[in-house]
Coordinates of C-alpha atoms in Angstrom, one line a residue:
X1 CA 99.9 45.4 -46.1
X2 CA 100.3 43.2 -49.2
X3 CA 96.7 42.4 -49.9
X4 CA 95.5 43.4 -53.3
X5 CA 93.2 45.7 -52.9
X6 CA 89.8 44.8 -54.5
X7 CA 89.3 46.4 -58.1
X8 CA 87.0 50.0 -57.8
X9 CA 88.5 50.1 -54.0
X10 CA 88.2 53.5 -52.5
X11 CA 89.2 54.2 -49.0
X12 CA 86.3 55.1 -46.6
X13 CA 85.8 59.0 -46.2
X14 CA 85.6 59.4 -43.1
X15 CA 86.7 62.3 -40.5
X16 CA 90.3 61.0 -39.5
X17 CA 91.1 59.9 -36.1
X18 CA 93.7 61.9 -34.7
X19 CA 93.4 60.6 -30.8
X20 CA 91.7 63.1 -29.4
X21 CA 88.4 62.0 -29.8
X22 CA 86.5 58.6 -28.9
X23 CA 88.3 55.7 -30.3
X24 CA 85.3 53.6 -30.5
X25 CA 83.4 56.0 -32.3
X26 CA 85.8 56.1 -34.9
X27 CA 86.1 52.2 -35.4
X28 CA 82.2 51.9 -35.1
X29 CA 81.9 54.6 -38.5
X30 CA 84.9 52.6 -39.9
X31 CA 83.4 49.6 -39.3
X32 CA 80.0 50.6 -41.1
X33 CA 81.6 51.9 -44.2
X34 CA 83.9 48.9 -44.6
X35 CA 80.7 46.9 -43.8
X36 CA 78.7 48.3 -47.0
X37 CA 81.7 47.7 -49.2
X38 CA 82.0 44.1 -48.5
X39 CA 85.4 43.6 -47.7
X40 CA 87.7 40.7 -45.7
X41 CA 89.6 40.7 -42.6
X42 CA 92.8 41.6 -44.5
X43 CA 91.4 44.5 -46.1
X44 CA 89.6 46.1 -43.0
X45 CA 93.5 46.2 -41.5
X46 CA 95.2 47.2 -44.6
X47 CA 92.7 50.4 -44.7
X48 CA 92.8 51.6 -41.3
X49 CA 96.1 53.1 -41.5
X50 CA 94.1 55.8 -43.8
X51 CA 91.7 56.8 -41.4
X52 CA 94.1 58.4 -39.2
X53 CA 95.9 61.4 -38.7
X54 CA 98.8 63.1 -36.1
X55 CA 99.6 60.9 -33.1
X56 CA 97.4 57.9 -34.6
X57 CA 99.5 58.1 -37.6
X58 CA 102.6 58.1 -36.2
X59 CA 101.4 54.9 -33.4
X60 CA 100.6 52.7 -36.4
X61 CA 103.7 53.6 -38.0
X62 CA 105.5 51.8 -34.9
X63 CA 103.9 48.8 -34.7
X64 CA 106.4 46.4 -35.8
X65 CA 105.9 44.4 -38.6
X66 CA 103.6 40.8 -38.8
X67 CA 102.7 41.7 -35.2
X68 CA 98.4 42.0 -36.3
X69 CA 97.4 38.7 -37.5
X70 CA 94.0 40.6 -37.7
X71 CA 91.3 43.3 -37.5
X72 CA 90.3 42.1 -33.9
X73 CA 94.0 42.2 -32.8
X74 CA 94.5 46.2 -34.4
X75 CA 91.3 46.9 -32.6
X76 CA 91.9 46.0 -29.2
X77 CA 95.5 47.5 -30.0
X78 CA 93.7 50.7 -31.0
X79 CA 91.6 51.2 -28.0
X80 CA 94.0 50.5 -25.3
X81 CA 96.4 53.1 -26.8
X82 CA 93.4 55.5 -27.0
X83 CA 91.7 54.9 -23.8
X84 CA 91.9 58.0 -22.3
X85 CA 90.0 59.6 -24.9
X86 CA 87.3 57.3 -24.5
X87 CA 84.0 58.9 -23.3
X88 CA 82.5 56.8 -20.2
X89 CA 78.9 55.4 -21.8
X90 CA 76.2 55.9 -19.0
X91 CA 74.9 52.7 -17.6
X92 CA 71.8 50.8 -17.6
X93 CA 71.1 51.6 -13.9
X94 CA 71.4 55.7 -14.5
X95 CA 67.9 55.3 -16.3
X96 CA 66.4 54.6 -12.8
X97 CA 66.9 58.0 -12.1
X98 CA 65.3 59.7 -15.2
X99 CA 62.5 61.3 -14.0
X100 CA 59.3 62.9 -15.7
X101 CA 59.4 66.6 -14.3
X102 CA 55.9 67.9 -12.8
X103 CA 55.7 70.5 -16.3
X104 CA 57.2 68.1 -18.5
X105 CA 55.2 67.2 -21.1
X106 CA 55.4 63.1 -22.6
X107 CA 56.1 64.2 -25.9
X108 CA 59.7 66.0 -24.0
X109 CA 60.2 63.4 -21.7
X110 CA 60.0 60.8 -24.5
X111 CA 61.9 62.6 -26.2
X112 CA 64.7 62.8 -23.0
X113 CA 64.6 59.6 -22.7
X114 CA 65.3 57.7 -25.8
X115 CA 68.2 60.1 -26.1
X116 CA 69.6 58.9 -22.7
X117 CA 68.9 55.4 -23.9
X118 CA 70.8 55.8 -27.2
X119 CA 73.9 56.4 -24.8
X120 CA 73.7 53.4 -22.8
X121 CA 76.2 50.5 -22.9
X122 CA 74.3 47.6 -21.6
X123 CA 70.6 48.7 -22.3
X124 CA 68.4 45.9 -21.7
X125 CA 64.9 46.1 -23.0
X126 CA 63.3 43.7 -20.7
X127 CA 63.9 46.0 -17.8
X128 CA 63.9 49.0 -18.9
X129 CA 59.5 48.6 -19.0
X130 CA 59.7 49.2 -15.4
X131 CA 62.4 51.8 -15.2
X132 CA 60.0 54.2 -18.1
X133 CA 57.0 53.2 -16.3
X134 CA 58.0 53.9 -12.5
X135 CA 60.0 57.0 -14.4
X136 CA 56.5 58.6 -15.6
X137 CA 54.2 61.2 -13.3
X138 CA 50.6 60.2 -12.6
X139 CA 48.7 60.6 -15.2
X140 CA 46.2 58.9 -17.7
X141 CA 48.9 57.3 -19.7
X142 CA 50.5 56.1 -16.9
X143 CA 47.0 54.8 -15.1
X144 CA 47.3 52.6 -18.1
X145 CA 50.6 51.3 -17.9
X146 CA 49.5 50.0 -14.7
X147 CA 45.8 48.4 -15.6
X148 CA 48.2 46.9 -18.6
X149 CA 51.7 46.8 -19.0
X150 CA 53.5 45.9 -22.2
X151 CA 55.4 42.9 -22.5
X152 CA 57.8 44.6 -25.0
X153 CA 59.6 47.5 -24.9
X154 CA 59.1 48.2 -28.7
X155 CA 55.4 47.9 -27.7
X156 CA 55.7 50.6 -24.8
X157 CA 57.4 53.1 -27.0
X158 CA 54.8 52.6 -29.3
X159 CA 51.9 53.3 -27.2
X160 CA 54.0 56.2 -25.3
X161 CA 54.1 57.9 -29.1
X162 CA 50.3 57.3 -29.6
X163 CA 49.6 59.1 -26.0
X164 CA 52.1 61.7 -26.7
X165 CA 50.7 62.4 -30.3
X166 CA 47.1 62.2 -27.9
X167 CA 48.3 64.9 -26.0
X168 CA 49.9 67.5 -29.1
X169 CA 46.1 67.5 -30.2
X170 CA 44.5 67.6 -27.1
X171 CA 46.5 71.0 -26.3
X172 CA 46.0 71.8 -29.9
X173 CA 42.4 71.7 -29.2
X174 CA 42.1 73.0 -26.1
X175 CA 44.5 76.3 -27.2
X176 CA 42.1 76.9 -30.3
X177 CA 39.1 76.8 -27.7
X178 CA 40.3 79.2 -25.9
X179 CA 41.3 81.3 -28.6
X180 CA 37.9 81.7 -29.7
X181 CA 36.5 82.2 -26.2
X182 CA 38.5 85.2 -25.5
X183 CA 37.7 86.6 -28.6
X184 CA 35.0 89.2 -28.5
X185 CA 34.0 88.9 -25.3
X186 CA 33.9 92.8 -25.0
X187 CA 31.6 94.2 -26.2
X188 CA 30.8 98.0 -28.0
X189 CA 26.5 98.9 -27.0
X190 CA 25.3 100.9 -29.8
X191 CA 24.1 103.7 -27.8
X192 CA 27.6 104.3 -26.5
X193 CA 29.0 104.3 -30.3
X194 CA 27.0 107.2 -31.1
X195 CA 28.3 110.6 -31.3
X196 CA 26.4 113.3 -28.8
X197 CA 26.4 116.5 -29.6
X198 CA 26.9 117.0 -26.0
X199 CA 30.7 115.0 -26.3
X200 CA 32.9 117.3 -24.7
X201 CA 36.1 117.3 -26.4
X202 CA 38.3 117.4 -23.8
X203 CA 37.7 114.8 -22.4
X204 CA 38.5 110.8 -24.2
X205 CA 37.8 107.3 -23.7
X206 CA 40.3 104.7 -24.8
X207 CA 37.4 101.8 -24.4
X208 CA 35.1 103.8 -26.7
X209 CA 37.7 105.8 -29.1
X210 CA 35.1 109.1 -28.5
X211 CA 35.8 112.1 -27.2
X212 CA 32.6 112.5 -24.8
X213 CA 34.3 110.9 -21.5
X214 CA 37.3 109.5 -19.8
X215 CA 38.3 106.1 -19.7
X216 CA 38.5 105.6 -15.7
X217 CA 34.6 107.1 -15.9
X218 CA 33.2 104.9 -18.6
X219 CA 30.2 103.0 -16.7
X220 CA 30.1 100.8 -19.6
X221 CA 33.7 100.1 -19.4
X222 CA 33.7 99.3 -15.6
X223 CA 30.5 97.1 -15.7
X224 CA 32.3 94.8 -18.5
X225 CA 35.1 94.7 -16.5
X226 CA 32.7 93.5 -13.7
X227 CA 31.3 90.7 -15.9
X228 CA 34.5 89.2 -17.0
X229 CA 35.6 88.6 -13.4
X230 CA 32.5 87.1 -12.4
X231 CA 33.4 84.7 -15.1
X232 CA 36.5 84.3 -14.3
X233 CA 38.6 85.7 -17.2
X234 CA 39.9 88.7 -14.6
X235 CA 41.0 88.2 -11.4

């Protein structure tokens, strides 16, 4: 505690730690701001007291003097006290059961799935090329997984993007394709547009917008409506 601070020192700002919450998650922001400022081993222990808060507080303030010779001493000190609060990290093995759903698309599932590996504690990239493969439904993408599998995870994720960028367009496509198939497929003859001088005007169709008939006896109405299942756009 009777290290000079360095001159222009200023204490990380960080959330303090106040024992509720994951003890390594605190030291791992600590350590990354302290990391940027460039400071020793002395520093890094002199500092911690001010990133805590309540019952952390008050547990440094009763560890007895010349008892931390350093950082890696206060933080193995620091987690055992906090244990309990520590979150259990999923292991390597869970990712065996991470499954690409039958409607999930490869842009979600990628998507699940680097945020389940983030989470890991001893992710290894070697073998987790089989897990994502073996993970995946059949499908083009993972047809060529098979003819070619990557020898690098970094190279899998890559090419798992590219398909699932692939497959944004390719619905992209297909949705504006359709959009402009279903659009004007009815269609308004002429001679029923006309207004007869015969239109009785009790009577209305919704189809035509004329009084002259009603809807459920418009021929040209139920003929259309005959078409379009014939081509499949009614069932």
């Amino acid at each position: 505690m009777a290290e000079p601070l360095p001159k222009d020192f200023h204490f990380p700002t960080i959330k303090p730690y106040t024992g509720s919450a994951d003890p390594g998650d605190h030291l791992n922001r600590y350590e990354a701001v302290m990391m940027m400022i460039g400071v020793n081993n002395t520093i890094m222990c002199r500092a911690f007291c001010a990133t805590l808060d309540g019952q952390s507080q008050d547990w440094f303030g009763s560890i007895s003097e010349e008892s931390i010779p350093t950082f890696a001493i206060l933080t193995k000190r620091f987690l055992s006290q906090f244990a309990e609060s520590m979150h259990r990290k999923k292991q390597f093995a869970d990712l065996c059961y991470l499954k690409q759903q039958s409607l999930e698309t490869l842009v979600e599932y990628l998507s699940k799935w680097k945020k389940e590996a983030m989470g890991v504690a001893n992710f290894d990239d070697k073998s987790a090329i089989p897990f994502f493969k073996n993970n995946l439904r059949s499908d083009p993408f993972h047809s060529d997984l098979l003819r070619n599998e990557p020898t690098k995870y970094v190279e899998l994720m890559d090419r798992a993007s590219r398909y699932a960028n692939a497959e944004i367009d390719e619905r992209r496509k297909n949705e504006k394709e359709e959009g402009r198939g279903d659009m004007g497929i009815m269609e308004f003859p002429d001679e029923c547009m006309k207004i007869s001088s015969k239109a009785d005007p009790k009577k209305y169709c919704r189809f035509h917008r004329q009084h002259r008939h009603e809807t459920d006896e418009c021929m040209v109405l139920k003929r259309q409506i005959e078409e379009l299942i014939q081509q499949g756009y009614l069932g």
